[in-house]
Each structure stands twice: as structure tokens, then as C-alpha cells.
Coordinates of C-alpha atoms in Angstrom, one line a residue:
M1 CA 65.8 -12.4 -50.3
D2 CA 63.2 -15.1 -50.3
H3 CA 62.8 -17.4 -47.3
P4 CA 64.6 -20.7 -47.9
L5 CA 61.4 -22.5 -47.2
A6 CA 59.7 -20.8 -50.1
A7 CA 62.2 -22.5 -52.5
A8 CA 60.8 -26.0 -51.7
S9 CA 58.0 -26.4 -54.3
L10 CA 57.7 -30.2 -53.8
P11 CA 56.5 -31.7 -50.6
F12 CA 59.1 -32.9 -48.2
T13 CA 60.1 -36.5 -48.6
D14 CA 61.0 -38.1 -45.3
P15 CA 61.8 -41.7 -45.7
V16 CA 62.4 -41.8 -42.0
G17 CA 59.8 -39.2 -41.0
A18 CA 57.5 -41.7 -39.7
D19 CA 60.1 -43.0 -37.3
P20 CA 59.6 -41.4 -33.9
A21 CA 63.2 -41.6 -33.3
G22 CA 64.2 -40.3 -36.7
P23 CA 65.5 -36.9 -37.9
A24 CA 62.1 -35.4 -38.2
A25 CA 61.2 -36.3 -34.6
L26 CA 64.6 -35.0 -33.4
V27 CA 64.2 -31.7 -35.2
A28 CA 60.7 -31.2 -33.6
A29 CA 61.9 -32.2 -30.1
Y30 CA 65.3 -30.5 -30.1
P31 CA 65.5 -27.7 -27.4
G32 CA 67.4 -25.4 -29.7
P33 CA 67.2 -24.4 -33.4
A34 CA 67.3 -27.4 -35.6
L35 CA 67.0 -28.1 -39.4
R36 CA 66.8 -31.2 -41.7
L37 CA 68.2 -30.5 -45.1
A38 CA 67.4 -32.5 -48.2
D39 CA 70.0 -33.9 -50.6
G40 CA 70.3 -30.6 -52.4
L41 CA 70.9 -28.7 -49.1
S42 CA 67.4 -27.3 -49.2
I43 CA 65.4 -27.1 -46.0
A44 CA 63.2 -30.2 -45.5
E45 CA 62.2 -29.4 -41.9
A46 CA 62.8 -26.7 -39.4
N47 CA 61.5 -26.3 -35.9
A48 CA 59.9 -23.1 -34.6
E49 CA 63.1 -21.6 -33.1
A50 CA 65.0 -22.1 -36.4
E51 CA 62.1 -20.7 -38.4
E52 CA 62.1 -17.5 -36.2
M53 CA 65.9 -17.1 -36.8
L54 CA 65.3 -17.5 -40.6
E55 CA 62.6 -14.8 -40.5
N56 CA 64.8 -12.3 -38.6
D57 CA 68.0 -12.9 -40.5
P58 CA 68.0 -15.4 -43.4
R59 CA 71.6 -14.6 -44.4
W60 CA 73.2 -17.1 -42.0
F61 CA 71.6 -20.1 -43.8
S62 CA 73.6 -19.4 -47.0
D63 CA 76.8 -19.5 -44.9
L64 CA 75.8 -23.0 -43.6
Q65 CA 75.0 -24.2 -47.2
S66 CA 78.4 -23.1 -48.4
W67 CA 80.1 -24.8 -45.3
L68 CA 78.2 -28.1 -45.9
S69 CA 78.8 -28.1 -49.7
A70 CA 82.6 -27.8 -49.0
S71 CA 82.7 -30.3 -46.1
S72 CA 83.7 -33.8 -46.0
V73 CA 81.6 -36.6 -44.8
A74 CA 81.7 -35.3 -41.2
P75 CA 81.5 -31.5 -41.4
G76 CA 81.9 -31.0 -37.5
L77 CA 80.9 -27.7 -36.0
R78 CA 80.3 -24.2 -37.4
S79 CA 79.6 -21.0 -35.5
V80 CA 77.7 -18.2 -37.3
P81 CA 76.4 -14.8 -36.1
I82 CA 72.7 -14.4 -36.3
E83 CA 70.8 -11.2 -35.9
S84 CA 67.9 -11.6 -33.5
A85 CA 65.4 -9.3 -31.6
R86 CA 67.9 -9.5 -28.6
G87 CA 70.8 -8.4 -30.8
I88 CA 73.6 -10.5 -32.4
M89 CA 73.7 -13.9 -31.1
I90 CA 76.3 -16.6 -31.9
V91 CA 74.9 -20.0 -32.7
E92 CA 77.1 -23.1 -33.0
W93 CA 75.8 -25.6 -35.5
A94 CA 76.5 -29.3 -35.6
G95 CA 76.2 -31.0 -39.1
V96 CA 75.3 -34.7 -39.2
P97 CA 75.1 -36.3 -42.7
L98 CA 72.0 -38.4 -43.3
A99 CA 71.5 -41.6 -45.3
D100 CA 69.5 -39.9 -48.0
G101 CA 72.4 -37.4 -48.7
G102 CA 70.9 -34.7 -46.6
F103 CA 72.1 -33.2 -43.3
L104 CA 70.8 -32.8 -39.9
L105 CA 71.8 -29.4 -38.3
L106 CA 71.4 -28.9 -34.6
G107 CA 72.2 -25.4 -33.2
R108 CA 73.3 -24.2 -29.7
D109 CA 73.3 -20.7 -28.4
D110 CA 77.0 -20.0 -27.7
T111 CA 76.7 -16.3 -27.2
L112 CA 77.2 -16.2 -23.4
E113 CA 80.0 -18.7 -23.4
R114 CA 81.7 -16.8 -26.2
Q115 CA 81.3 -13.5 -24.3
L116 CA 82.6 -15.1 -21.1
R117 CA 85.6 -16.6 -23.0
H118 CA 86.2 -13.3 -24.8
T119 CA 86.0 -11.4 -21.6
L120 CA 88.5 -13.8 -19.9
T121 CA 90.9 -13.6 -22.8
E122 CA 90.7 -9.8 -22.8
S123 CA 91.2 -9.7 -19.1
R124 CA 94.3 -11.8 -19.3
R125 CA 95.6 -9.8 -22.2
R126 CA 94.8 -6.5 -20.4
Y127 CA 96.7 -7.8 -17.2
K128 CA 99.6 -8.9 -19.4
D129 CA 99.8 -5.6 -21.1
L130 CA 99.5 -3.6 -18.0
V131 CA 102.2 -5.6 -16.2
E132 CA 104.5 -5.3 -19.2
V133 CA 104.1 -1.5 -19.6
S134 CA 104.0 -0.6 -15.9
S135 CA 107.1 0.2 -13.9
D136 CA 106.0 -2.7 -11.5
F137 CA 107.5 -6.0 -12.0
A138 CA 105.6 -9.2 -11.2
W139 CA 107.3 -12.2 -9.8
E140 CA 106.7 -15.7 -8.2
T141 CA 108.9 -17.8 -6.0
G142 CA 108.8 -21.5 -5.6
P143 CA 109.0 -23.8 -2.6
D144 CA 112.7 -23.4 -2.4
G145 CA 112.3 -19.6 -2.2
T146 CA 113.9 -18.8 -5.5
F147 CA 112.4 -16.9 -8.4
V148 CA 110.4 -19.2 -10.8
F149 CA 108.8 -16.3 -12.7
V150 CA 109.7 -12.6 -13.3
T151 CA 108.2 -10.2 -15.8
H152 CA 109.8 -10.6 -19.1
K153 CA 111.6 -7.3 -19.0
G154 CA 113.4 -8.1 -15.7
A155 CA 113.8 -5.8 -12.8
L156 CA 116.3 -3.5 -11.2
G157 CA 118.5 -3.7 -14.2
Y158 CA 118.6 -7.5 -14.2
D159 CA 117.2 -9.5 -17.1
T160 CA 114.8 -12.3 -16.5
D161 CA 117.3 -15.1 -17.0
S162 CA 119.5 -13.6 -14.4
L163 CA 116.8 -13.7 -11.9
I164 CA 115.2 -17.0 -12.5
G165 CA 116.5 -19.4 -9.9
L166 CA 118.0 -16.6 -7.8
D167 CA 117.4 -16.4 -4.1
P168 CA 115.8 -13.0 -3.6
R169 CA 117.6 -12.5 -0.2
R170 CA 120.8 -12.0 -2.2
L171 CA 119.3 -8.8 -3.5
A172 CA 118.6 -7.4 0.0
L173 CA 120.9 -4.6 1.1
E174 CA 120.5 -5.3 4.8
E175 CA 121.1 -8.5 6.7
W176 CA 117.5 -9.7 7.3
G177 CA 118.4 -13.0 9.2
D178 CA 115.2 -15.0 9.8
L179 CA 112.9 -12.1 9.2
P180 CA 110.4 -12.8 6.4
L181 CA 110.6 -10.9 3.1
P182 CA 107.7 -10.5 0.7
F183 CA 109.3 -13.2 -1.5
D184 CA 109.1 -15.9 1.1
T185 CA 106.1 -14.6 3.1
H186 CA 103.5 -16.9 4.7
R187 CA 100.9 -14.2 5.0
P188 CA 99.7 -11.4 2.8
V189 CA 101.9 -8.4 2.4
D190 CA 100.6 -5.0 1.4
Q191 CA 102.8 -2.1 0.4
S192 CA 105.9 -3.3 2.3
E193 CA 109.1 -1.0 1.6
L194 CA 112.6 -2.6 1.3
W195 CA 115.9 -1.7 -0.2
L196 CA 117.4 -4.0 -2.8
K197 CA 120.7 -4.0 -4.8
S198 CA 120.3 -3.0 -8.4
A199 CA 122.4 -4.7 -11.1
D200 CA 124.9 -1.8 -11.0
G201 CA 125.2 -2.1 -7.2
T202 CA 123.3 1.1 -6.4
P203 CA 120.5 0.9 -3.8
A204 CA 116.9 0.7 -5.0
C205 CA 113.8 1.2 -2.9
V206 CA 110.8 -1.0 -3.8
V207 CA 107.3 -1.3 -2.5
A208 CA 106.2 -4.9 -2.6
S209 CA 102.7 -6.5 -2.2
A210 CA 102.5 -10.3 -2.1
L211 CA 100.4 -13.3 -1.4
P212 CA 101.6 -16.7 -0.2
L213 CA 100.8 -19.9 -2.2
F214 CA 99.7 -23.0 -0.4
G215 CA 99.0 -26.5 -1.6
A216 CA 96.0 -28.8 -1.0
Q217 CA 97.6 -30.1 2.2
G218 CA 98.4 -26.6 3.5
E219 CA 102.0 -26.8 2.5
W220 CA 103.8 -23.6 1.4
L221 CA 104.5 -23.5 -2.3
G222 CA 106.0 -20.1 -2.6
A223 CA 104.7 -16.5 -3.0
R224 CA 103.4 -14.3 -5.8
G225 CA 103.4 -10.6 -6.0
V226 CA 104.5 -7.3 -7.6
C227 CA 107.2 -4.8 -6.7
R228 CA 107.3 -1.1 -7.7
D229 CA 110.5 0.7 -7.8
V230 CA 110.0 3.9 -5.9
T231 CA 113.7 5.0 -5.6
D232 CA 113.3 8.3 -7.4
Q233 CA 110.2 9.1 -5.4
V234 CA 112.0 8.3 -2.1
L235 CA 115.1 10.2 -3.0
R236 CA 113.0 13.2 -4.1
S237 CA 111.0 13.1 -0.8
A238 CA 114.3 12.9 1.1
E239 CA 115.8 15.7 -0.8
L240 CA 112.6 17.8 -0.3
A241 CA 112.8 17.0 3.4
R242 CA 116.5 18.1 3.5
V243 CA 115.6 21.2 1.6
R244 CA 112.8 22.1 3.9
N245 CA 115.1 21.4 6.9
R246 CA 117.8 23.5 5.4
E247 CA 115.4 26.3 4.7
R248 CA 114.1 26.1 8.2
L249 CA 117.6 26.3 9.7
L250 CA 118.6 29.1 7.2
A251 CA 115.4 31.0 8.0
H252 CA 116.2 30.8 11.7
I253 CA 119.7 32.1 11.2
V254 CA 118.4 34.9 8.8
H255 CA 115.7 36.0 11.4
T256 CA 118.5 36.0 14.0
L257 CA 120.6 38.3 11.9
R258 CA 117.7 40.6 11.1
D259 CA 116.3 40.8 14.6
R260 CA 119.5 42.2 16.0
L261 CA 119.8 45.9 15.5
D262 CA 123.5 45.8 16.3
A263 CA 125.3 44.0 13.4
A264 CA 128.3 43.0 15.5
E265 CA 126.0 41.4 18.0
A266 CA 124.1 39.7 15.1
L267 CA 127.3 38.1 13.8
T268 CA 128.1 36.7 17.3
V269 CA 124.7 35.1 17.5
A270 CA 124.9 34.0 13.9
A271 CA 128.1 32.1 14.7
A272 CA 126.3 30.3 17.5
E273 CA 123.3 29.4 15.4
T274 CA 125.4 28.3 12.5
A275 CA 127.4 25.9 14.7
R276 CA 124.2 24.5 16.2
A277 CA 122.6 24.1 12.8
L278 CA 125.5 22.2 11.4
S279 CA 126.2 20.2 14.5
A280 CA 129.6 21.7 14.5
D281 CA 132.0 21.9 17.5
G282 CA 132.8 25.5 16.7
C283 CA 132.4 28.4 14.3
R284 CA 134.4 31.5 13.3
I285 CA 133.3 34.5 11.3
Y286 CA 136.0 36.5 9.6
R287 CA 135.6 39.9 8.0
A288 CA 137.8 41.5 5.3
G289 CA 140.0 44.1 6.9
E290 CA 140.2 47.7 5.5
E291 CA 143.9 47.1 4.8
G292 CA 143.5 43.6 3.5
G293 CA 143.6 40.2 5.2
L294 CA 140.9 38.7 7.3
V295 CA 139.8 39.8 10.9
L296 CA 138.1 37.5 13.3
V297 CA 134.8 39.2 14.4
A298 CA 132.8 36.4 15.9
E299 CA 133.5 33.0 17.4
F300 CA 131.4 30.3 19.1
G301 CA 132.0 26.9 20.6
A302 CA 135.1 25.0 21.2
A303 CA 138.2 27.0 20.4
L304 CA 140.6 25.7 17.9
P305 CA 143.2 23.6 19.8
D306 CA 146.5 25.1 20.9
S307 CA 148.5 23.8 17.9
E308 CA 149.7 24.8 14.5
C309 CA 146.1 25.3 13.5
A310 CA 145.6 27.8 16.4
G311 CA 148.8 29.5 15.5
G312 CA 147.7 30.0 11.9
A313 CA 150.4 28.1 10.1
Q314 CA 148.0 25.7 8.7
L315 CA 144.7 27.6 9.1
A316 CA 145.9 30.7 7.1
P317 CA 146.4 28.9 3.8
M318 CA 143.0 27.4 4.1
L319 CA 141.4 30.8 4.8
D320 CA 143.2 32.0 1.6
R321 CA 141.7 29.1 -0.4
I322 CA 138.3 29.9 1.0
A323 CA 138.6 33.5 0.0
A324 CA 139.7 32.7 -3.5
S325 CA 137.1 29.9 -4.0
D326 CA 133.7 30.3 -5.5
G327 CA 132.2 27.5 -3.5
V328 CA 132.7 25.6 -0.2
V329 CA 136.1 24.4 0.8
M330 CA 136.8 21.4 3.0
D331 CA 140.0 20.3 4.6
Q332 CA 141.4 18.3 7.6
I333 CA 143.9 20.0 9.9
G334 CA 145.2 17.7 12.6
E335 CA 142.2 16.2 14.3
L336 CA 139.7 18.7 12.9
L337 CA 137.4 18.4 9.8
L338 CA 137.0 21.9 8.6
V339 CA 134.6 23.5 6.1
G340 CA 134.4 27.1 5.1
A341 CA 132.9 29.5 2.5
R342 CA 133.5 33.0 1.5
T343 CA 131.1 35.8 2.1
E344 CA 130.2 38.4 -0.4
H345 CA 128.2 41.6 -1.0
R346 CA 127.6 42.8 -4.5
Q347 CA 130.0 40.0 -5.7
A348 CA 132.9 41.4 -3.7
L349 CA 134.6 39.4 -1.0
N350 CA 133.9 40.8 2.4
G351 CA 134.8 37.8 4.7
T352 CA 134.6 34.1 5.4
V353 CA 132.8 31.7 7.7
L354 CA 134.5 28.6 9.1
V355 CA 133.1 25.7 11.0
W356 CA 134.8 22.4 12.3
R357 CA 134.2 19.1 13.9
A358 CA 136.5 16.5 15.5
D359 CA 137.6 13.9 12.9
D360 CA 135.8 11.1 14.8
S361 CA 132.5 12.9 14.1
E362 CA 130.3 12.4 11.0
P363 CA 132.1 13.9 7.9
W364 CA 130.7 16.9 6.2
D365 CA 128.2 15.9 3.5
E366 CA 126.5 17.8 0.6
E367 CA 123.7 19.0 2.7
D368 CA 126.1 20.6 5.1
R369 CA 127.8 22.3 2.2
H370 CA 124.5 23.7 0.9
L371 CA 123.5 25.0 4.3
L372 CA 126.9 26.7 4.9
S373 CA 126.7 28.2 1.5
G374 CA 123.3 29.7 2.2
V375 CA 124.5 30.9 5.7
A376 CA 127.5 32.5 4.0
D377 CA 125.3 34.5 1.6
H378 CA 123.4 36.1 4.6
I379 CA 126.6 36.7 6.6
G380 CA 127.9 38.6 3.6
I381 CA 124.9 40.8 3.9
A382 CA 125.5 41.1 7.7
H383 CA 129.1 42.1 7.0
A384 CA 127.9 44.9 4.7
H385 CA 125.3 45.9 7.3
L386 CA 128.1 46.1 9.9
A387 CA 130.3 48.2 7.6
Y388 CA 127.3 50.5 7.1
Q389 CA 126.6 50.8 10.7
E390 CA 130.3 51.6 11.4
R391 CA 130.2 54.2 8.8
L392 CA 127.1 55.8 10.2
R393 CA 128.7 55.6 13.6
R394 CA 131.8 57.2 12.4
L395 CA 129.6 60.0 10.8
S396 CA 127.8 60.5 14.0
E397 CA 130.9 60.3 16.3
R398 CA 133.4 62.1 14.1
D399 CA 133.9 65.7 13.1
G400 CA 133.3 65.7 9.3
L401 CA 136.3 67.9 8.5
T402 CA 139.1 66.7 10.7
G403 CA 138.1 63.0 11.5
L404 CA 138.5 63.7 15.2
F405 CA 135.8 62.8 17.7
N406 CA 133.0 65.5 17.7
R407 CA 132.0 67.4 20.9
R408 CA 129.2 65.1 21.9
T409 CA 131.1 61.9 21.4
F410 CA 134.3 63.2 23.0
F411 CA 132.6 64.1 26.3
E412 CA 130.6 60.9 26.3
R413 CA 133.9 58.9 26.0
L414 CA 135.5 61.2 28.6
E415 CA 132.6 60.5 31.0
E416 CA 133.3 56.8 30.7
A417 CA 136.9 57.3 31.2
L418 CA 136.5 59.2 34.5
E419 CA 134.2 56.5 35.8
R420 CA 137.1 54.1 35.7
T421 CA 138.8 54.4 39.1
D422 CA 141.2 51.5 38.7
S423 CA 143.5 53.5 36.5
G424 CA 146.3 55.9 37.4
P425 CA 146.4 59.6 36.6
S426 CA 145.4 60.9 33.2
A427 CA 145.5 64.3 31.5
L428 CA 143.3 66.5 29.5
L429 CA 144.8 69.0 27.0
Y430 CA 142.7 71.9 25.9
V431 CA 144.2 73.2 22.6
D432 CA 143.3 76.5 21.0
L433 CA 144.7 77.8 17.6
D434 CA 146.6 81.1 17.7
N435 CA 146.0 83.6 14.8
F436 CA 143.5 81.3 13.0
K437 CA 141.0 84.1 12.4
A438 CA 143.6 85.9 10.3
V439 CA 143.9 82.8 8.0
N440 CA 140.2 83.0 7.3
D441 CA 140.1 86.7 6.9
L442 CA 143.1 86.9 4.5
H443 CA 143.0 83.6 2.6
G444 CA 139.4 82.4 2.9
H445 CA 137.6 79.6 4.7
Q446 CA 139.0 77.0 2.3
Q447 CA 142.5 77.7 3.6
G448 CA 141.0 77.7 7.1
D449 CA 139.8 74.2 6.5
T450 CA 143.2 73.1 5.4
V451 CA 144.7 74.4 8.6
L452 CA 142.0 72.6 10.7
K453 CA 142.6 69.4 8.9
A454 CA 146.3 69.7 9.5
I455 CA 145.7 70.2 13.3
G456 CA 143.5 67.1 13.3
T457 CA 146.3 65.1 11.8
L458 CA 148.8 66.5 14.3
L459 CA 146.6 65.6 17.3
S460 CA 145.7 62.1 16.1
S461 CA 149.3 61.1 15.2
G462 CA 151.0 59.1 17.8
V463 CA 147.9 58.6 19.9
R464 CA 147.7 55.4 22.0
P465 CA 144.7 53.1 22.6
G466 CA 142.7 54.9 25.2
D467 CA 143.7 58.4 24.0
L468 CA 140.9 60.6 22.7
P469 CA 141.6 63.4 20.3
G470 CA 138.6 65.6 19.6
R471 CA 137.4 68.9 18.1
L472 CA 135.0 71.0 20.3
G473 CA 134.1 73.4 17.4
G474 CA 135.7 76.2 15.5
D475 CA 139.4 76.3 16.4
E476 CA 139.2 74.6 19.8
F477 CA 140.5 71.1 20.2
V478 CA 141.0 68.6 23.1
L479 CA 143.2 65.6 23.7
W480 CA 142.6 63.2 26.5
L481 CA 145.7 61.2 27.5
G482 CA 144.7 57.9 29.2
R483 CA 147.2 56.7 31.9
A484 CA 149.5 59.7 31.6
D485 CA 151.1 61.7 34.4
E486 CA 152.2 65.3 34.4
A487 CA 155.6 64.5 32.7
Q488 CA 154.0 62.6 29.9
A489 CA 151.4 65.4 29.4
R490 CA 154.1 67.9 29.1
R491 CA 156.1 65.9 26.5
V492 CA 152.9 65.5 24.4
A493 CA 152.3 69.3 24.7
E494 CA 155.9 70.0 23.6
R495 CA 155.6 67.7 20.6
L496 CA 152.5 69.5 19.5
L497 CA 154.1 72.9 19.8
K498 CA 157.0 71.7 17.8
G499 CA 154.8 70.1 15.2
M500 CA 153.4 73.6 14.5
A501 CA 156.7 74.4 12.8
G502 CA 155.7 72.2 9.9
L503 CA 152.5 74.3 9.4
A504 CA 154.1 77.7 9.3
H505 CA 153.4 77.9 5.5
L506 CA 149.7 77.9 6.3
S507 CA 149.9 81.1 8.5
A508 CA 148.1 84.2 7.4
S509 CA 151.5 86.1 7.5
P510 CA 154.8 86.1 9.2
E511 CA 153.4 88.7 11.6
K512 CA 150.6 86.4 12.5
P513 CA 152.1 82.9 12.7
L514 CA 149.9 79.9 13.4
G515 CA 150.4 78.5 16.9
L516 CA 148.9 76.6 19.8
S517 CA 147.9 77.6 23.2
I518 CA 147.6 74.5 25.4
G519 CA 146.1 74.0 28.9
I520 CA 147.0 70.9 30.8
A521 CA 144.8 69.5 33.6
V522 CA 146.0 66.3 35.2
H523 CA 143.2 64.1 36.6
V524 CA 143.7 61.8 39.6
P525 CA 140.9 59.1 40.0
G526 CA 139.0 59.0 43.3
R527 CA 138.9 62.7 44.0
G528 CA 135.3 63.1 42.6
E529 CA 136.3 65.5 39.9
T530 CA 133.5 65.8 37.1
V531 CA 134.0 66.2 33.4
R532 CA 132.8 69.8 33.7
E533 CA 135.4 70.5 36.5
L534 CA 138.2 68.9 34.6
T535 CA 137.2 70.8 31.3
D536 CA 137.0 74.1 33.2
R537 CA 140.5 73.6 34.7
S538 CA 142.1 72.7 31.4
D539 CA 140.3 75.6 29.6
A540 CA 141.4 78.1 32.3
A541 CA 145.0 76.9 31.9
M542 CA 144.8 77.3 28.1
Y543 CA 143.7 80.9 28.6
A544 CA 146.6 81.5 30.9
A545 CA 149.0 80.2 28.3
K546 CA 147.4 82.4 25.6
K547 CA 147.7 85.5 27.9
S548 CA 151.4 84.8 28.3
G549 CA 152.0 85.4 24.7
K550 CA 150.6 82.4 22.7
G551 CA 152.4 79.4 21.5
H552 CA 152.9 78.1 25.0
Y553 CA 151.4 75.5 27.3
A554 CA 150.3 75.9 30.9
L555 CA 149.7 73.4 33.7
A556 CA 146.5 73.8 35.8
P557 CA 146.6 73.5 39.5
A558 CA 145.5 70.1 41.0
H559 CA 141.8 69.6 41.6
Q560 CA 140.7 70.4 45.2
P561 CA 137.7 68.3 46.4
A562 CA 135.0 70.3 47.9
T563 CA 134.7 70.1 51.7
Q564 CA 132.1 72.7 52.4
P565 CA 128.6 71.7 53.4
A566 CA 126.0 71.5 50.7
N567 CA 124.6 74.6 49.3
Q568 CA 127.7 76.6 50.0
P569 CA 130.0 77.7 47.1
T570 CA 133.5 76.4 46.9
A571 CA 136.2 79.1 46.6
T572 CA 137.7 79.4 43.1
Q573 CA 141.4 78.7 43.2
P574 CA 143.4 81.2 40.9
I575 CA 145.0 79.8 37.8
T576 CA 148.8 80.0 38.0
L577 CA 151.0 79.8 35.0
V578 CA 153.0 76.7 36.0
E579 CA 155.4 76.5 33.0
T580 CA 155.6 77.9 29.5
A581 CA 157.7 76.8 26.6
P582 CA 158.5 78.7 23.4

């Protein structure tokens, strides 16, 4: 494209060119780009800066020509982009009509101002967009402390119209009195946390930052700031803290259960730790009984008061509800707030755990329920562990065939019984089967085992707490009768002998009937008799009964304490058949 100056074939005519104050002089002296156009909008004069612009980018001049040709008498201002060595620049042109029909064009570099204006506009738009899309809400209060501006989408469930003119203190959950809030602060506030009421009445936690507004005379004009709703974060943090605390308490209880080798002791400690962890007044742990129902196995803290609750009239139904429930059960009985949970192992009920507080204490909350539920899961495992330990103990203490105490356990228990000197006389019955070998020889060991089981049932039936029935091995049995005198021991021996009549069908033959030979030794505490001495006396009496014709019992003579000096043997007292009974 040809330079516009090349289109002027005739010399410029400047009727006012000789005038030092005319357009030609103004073009030459103008500090920015300047042009004088003739009547046909051709270039009559151009200063050096305008000529440089035309050389770099002549396209802008045609835009000015179109503008001037369509303009009225006073065209005004026109901004056009011009490509220069420094990049695109914006030049604002002022068109002034001349008397000869031409125009005077004076340009001003508007690039920097335009950029600043654009940057400011973009900054405002960016701030507006960020405020509108963020979870924060911006606000401003006036001199009276009420809202005069709130983000257009409102806040905390309120729309903007509901908040404008509202005193922010009406949103506060707590009574602040004269304490300043971010909304009426007289000093900068940064990340201040406060709780407000949402439109639906629920609490909302916000973090506020604010700046006070002051007038020229220093008077307070209000405050301006932003609030961010952090309710979800606070609740999540609180829940996380509760979960961590629950896990810490639960881990402590679990470690307590695991660190105790004895499961019964572990349950006792667990009851104490559960009560402390739940700030309860007391705790009870029940275990499912072998014949149904619940058995109290551990208790800690304040006992249930002596009332209907303690008597079970009201407590029993609650325990039944706990056992039948899949979750945690809460109830109030009298002045107690109770909460309980069932315990399980392999999805089968094996007990319950129950804790309580006085009704003037804090009520049970969801956190308490979660903690008790977690405790119940591990107590269920402890119940199973206890059952397993009891089974192992039974296997180690009992004879596998008859269920009676085995030799080792019987003599351990007998040793403990003889150490108790505060009791009266007791008796040891040494029992031996008559004609048992014939059963094995004629009918086999399976029939023999049947006989031994029947003898075990005979010995264990009718026993009292403190009595110890045992099998020493083979066809030899023992029965310790705690707190029994000679007369009582004889009655028991007679009962055993009569009981053998019901086992006659298990005999090898009528010629060799099953029977019992029983030796009775009465023990009197305080005479220094040992387990070995007592056993020897009852054993000797049993042999005396067997020699008398079997199917009898005999009473051993009383124990005679040794009076000889040490290292001198005591004379053996002969066994006398005191009494026999058919």
C-alpha cells in the first residue's frame, strides 16, 4: 500500500501556513503525532512522529479517513491501534475541522492509560468473580453497626435482602455483651473464629477477617470484611478428635485385655477401665450362662443401689433388651442413667456389658455409644477367651473319661483343703471297684469304660460345694467330703454301696458282681496330718474292707500325731475293721 503522502501530486496549499499560530505551525510544534488534512482528506502536512507511524503501519490512516468522512462538523475523539517498533500502541486522535474544509488531527499516546484502566477493570472484575464463586461472603457495616452490603448470594442460608439493615449481633449464638465482633471492630481482625446462627437455626462456625472504616475526622464509619463458613471443617476436626480419643481409650482397654493371661482377671480390669473411659459411676460385665441367662462375672465402681434395680425387677428386662438388640440400649431406672451393649463371638451372643451414671450427670451421647460398642466387641472376644481357658482348665484338671478331678488336681485341691484349719472335721473316702477286671476280660474295654463312667456319675451326684470327687487311675477313686464328721461319711459310703445295685447289669457275671470297697479316714484339723498320711489311712481302710469280703466300707483309726524325736520312726498303728455293711 502506497504511503498517503505519495498520493499528493500537487504542492500543499496552506492559506494559513504563513501564520506562526496557524495549523501548519501547530502540526510542527505539537509534542505528539499531528496531521493537517486537506479538503479531500489527503495529508497536507505531517510532523515527524506521524510520518514514522505512517511508515510502520499506514493502515490506521484509512480508519481515520472513514471516521472523518462520516463525522459531523465536530468529529470528537477516535482511538486507533497502531503497530510500532515497541509493539501495538493506542493513539487517541482529536479531529478539528478547518476553515478550508480540511481537518487538523492531533494524536495522544493512550497506551499506558488504557492498560492501567484495563488492568483496574480486570482486577475489579476478578475480585467480583472470586467473591461470587468462593464460599466466603463479603460484607460491610455502616455507622449504626448494621449490614449495608452483603455478597449478592447472601450468607448462612439468608438472602441478601434479609441481611441488609440487620444487626450482626442478632446472628451470634453466644451473649457477647460489650465485647467487639468483627462486624463492629475498631481495629483490624485476622482469622477470628465465631459461631453464628444459620437461617435454619443450626450453628455455623465462621472465620472472619475485617478492617475498620474511619472518616476524615477519625470517626468510625463501620467495618468491611469477609467471612468463611468452616462449619464442616470444624465438625470434621471435632469428629476426628473424638474418633482418635475413642481409639486411644479403646486401644488402652484392648491392651488391658490382652496383657492379662487370666481371662477372668482381664474382665475385672476391663470393667474398671471401661467405667473410667466413659466417666461412668459403675460397670458390670455379664456372661451368657451354660444353661441360659446371664451371669455376672465382673463389676467395678459404685454398686447399683439397694432398690428394685438391684433386686433385678427392673434391671432384668433391660438386660433382656440388650441381649436381643443389635446395638446399644439406653434406659433410666430410678436415679440411674444406664447404657448397655451385647457382646458376641462369631455372631453369637455370649454376654453383655452395662454402665451407669447418676441422672444429674451428663447424659449419654453418641460418642459414649460408639465407645461402648467398641468395648463390647472386644469383651465378647474376652468372653470367648475365658470359655477357652475354662475348657483347657477342665481338660487339664479333669479325667477325660469320667469328668472327675484327675489325680494331680485332686491332690492339689486336697492340699489346699488341709491347709484350712478353721473348718471342722472332714473325711476322705478311698473307693476301689470290685470285680472290674472281669468286666474288661469278658466284655472288653468299651464295657469297662461304661462302668467307669457310671462310677464317676455315682460319685459326683449329690456332692456339695467343697466336696472333691476324683479318679486316681484305673479303677481307684476318691471322694473328699468337706466339713463332714464320721456319721456323715458313713451315710455317704452307704449311699454309694446302695447305688451299685443300679449298676448290676454292667457286671461281668452274677458270680462276679460289680461292687465297691470303701475306706474312710476322718481328718481333724490341727493335728498336723499330711495329705500322704491321710491318703495312706484311707487306702489301708479300703484294703481292710476288701479283705473282709468286698462290697463293704471300713473306718480307719484316728490319726496319731508323731511324738518321737526327729529321725526316729513312728510305730505303725494296725488297721482295724471298724464297721462293715453289706
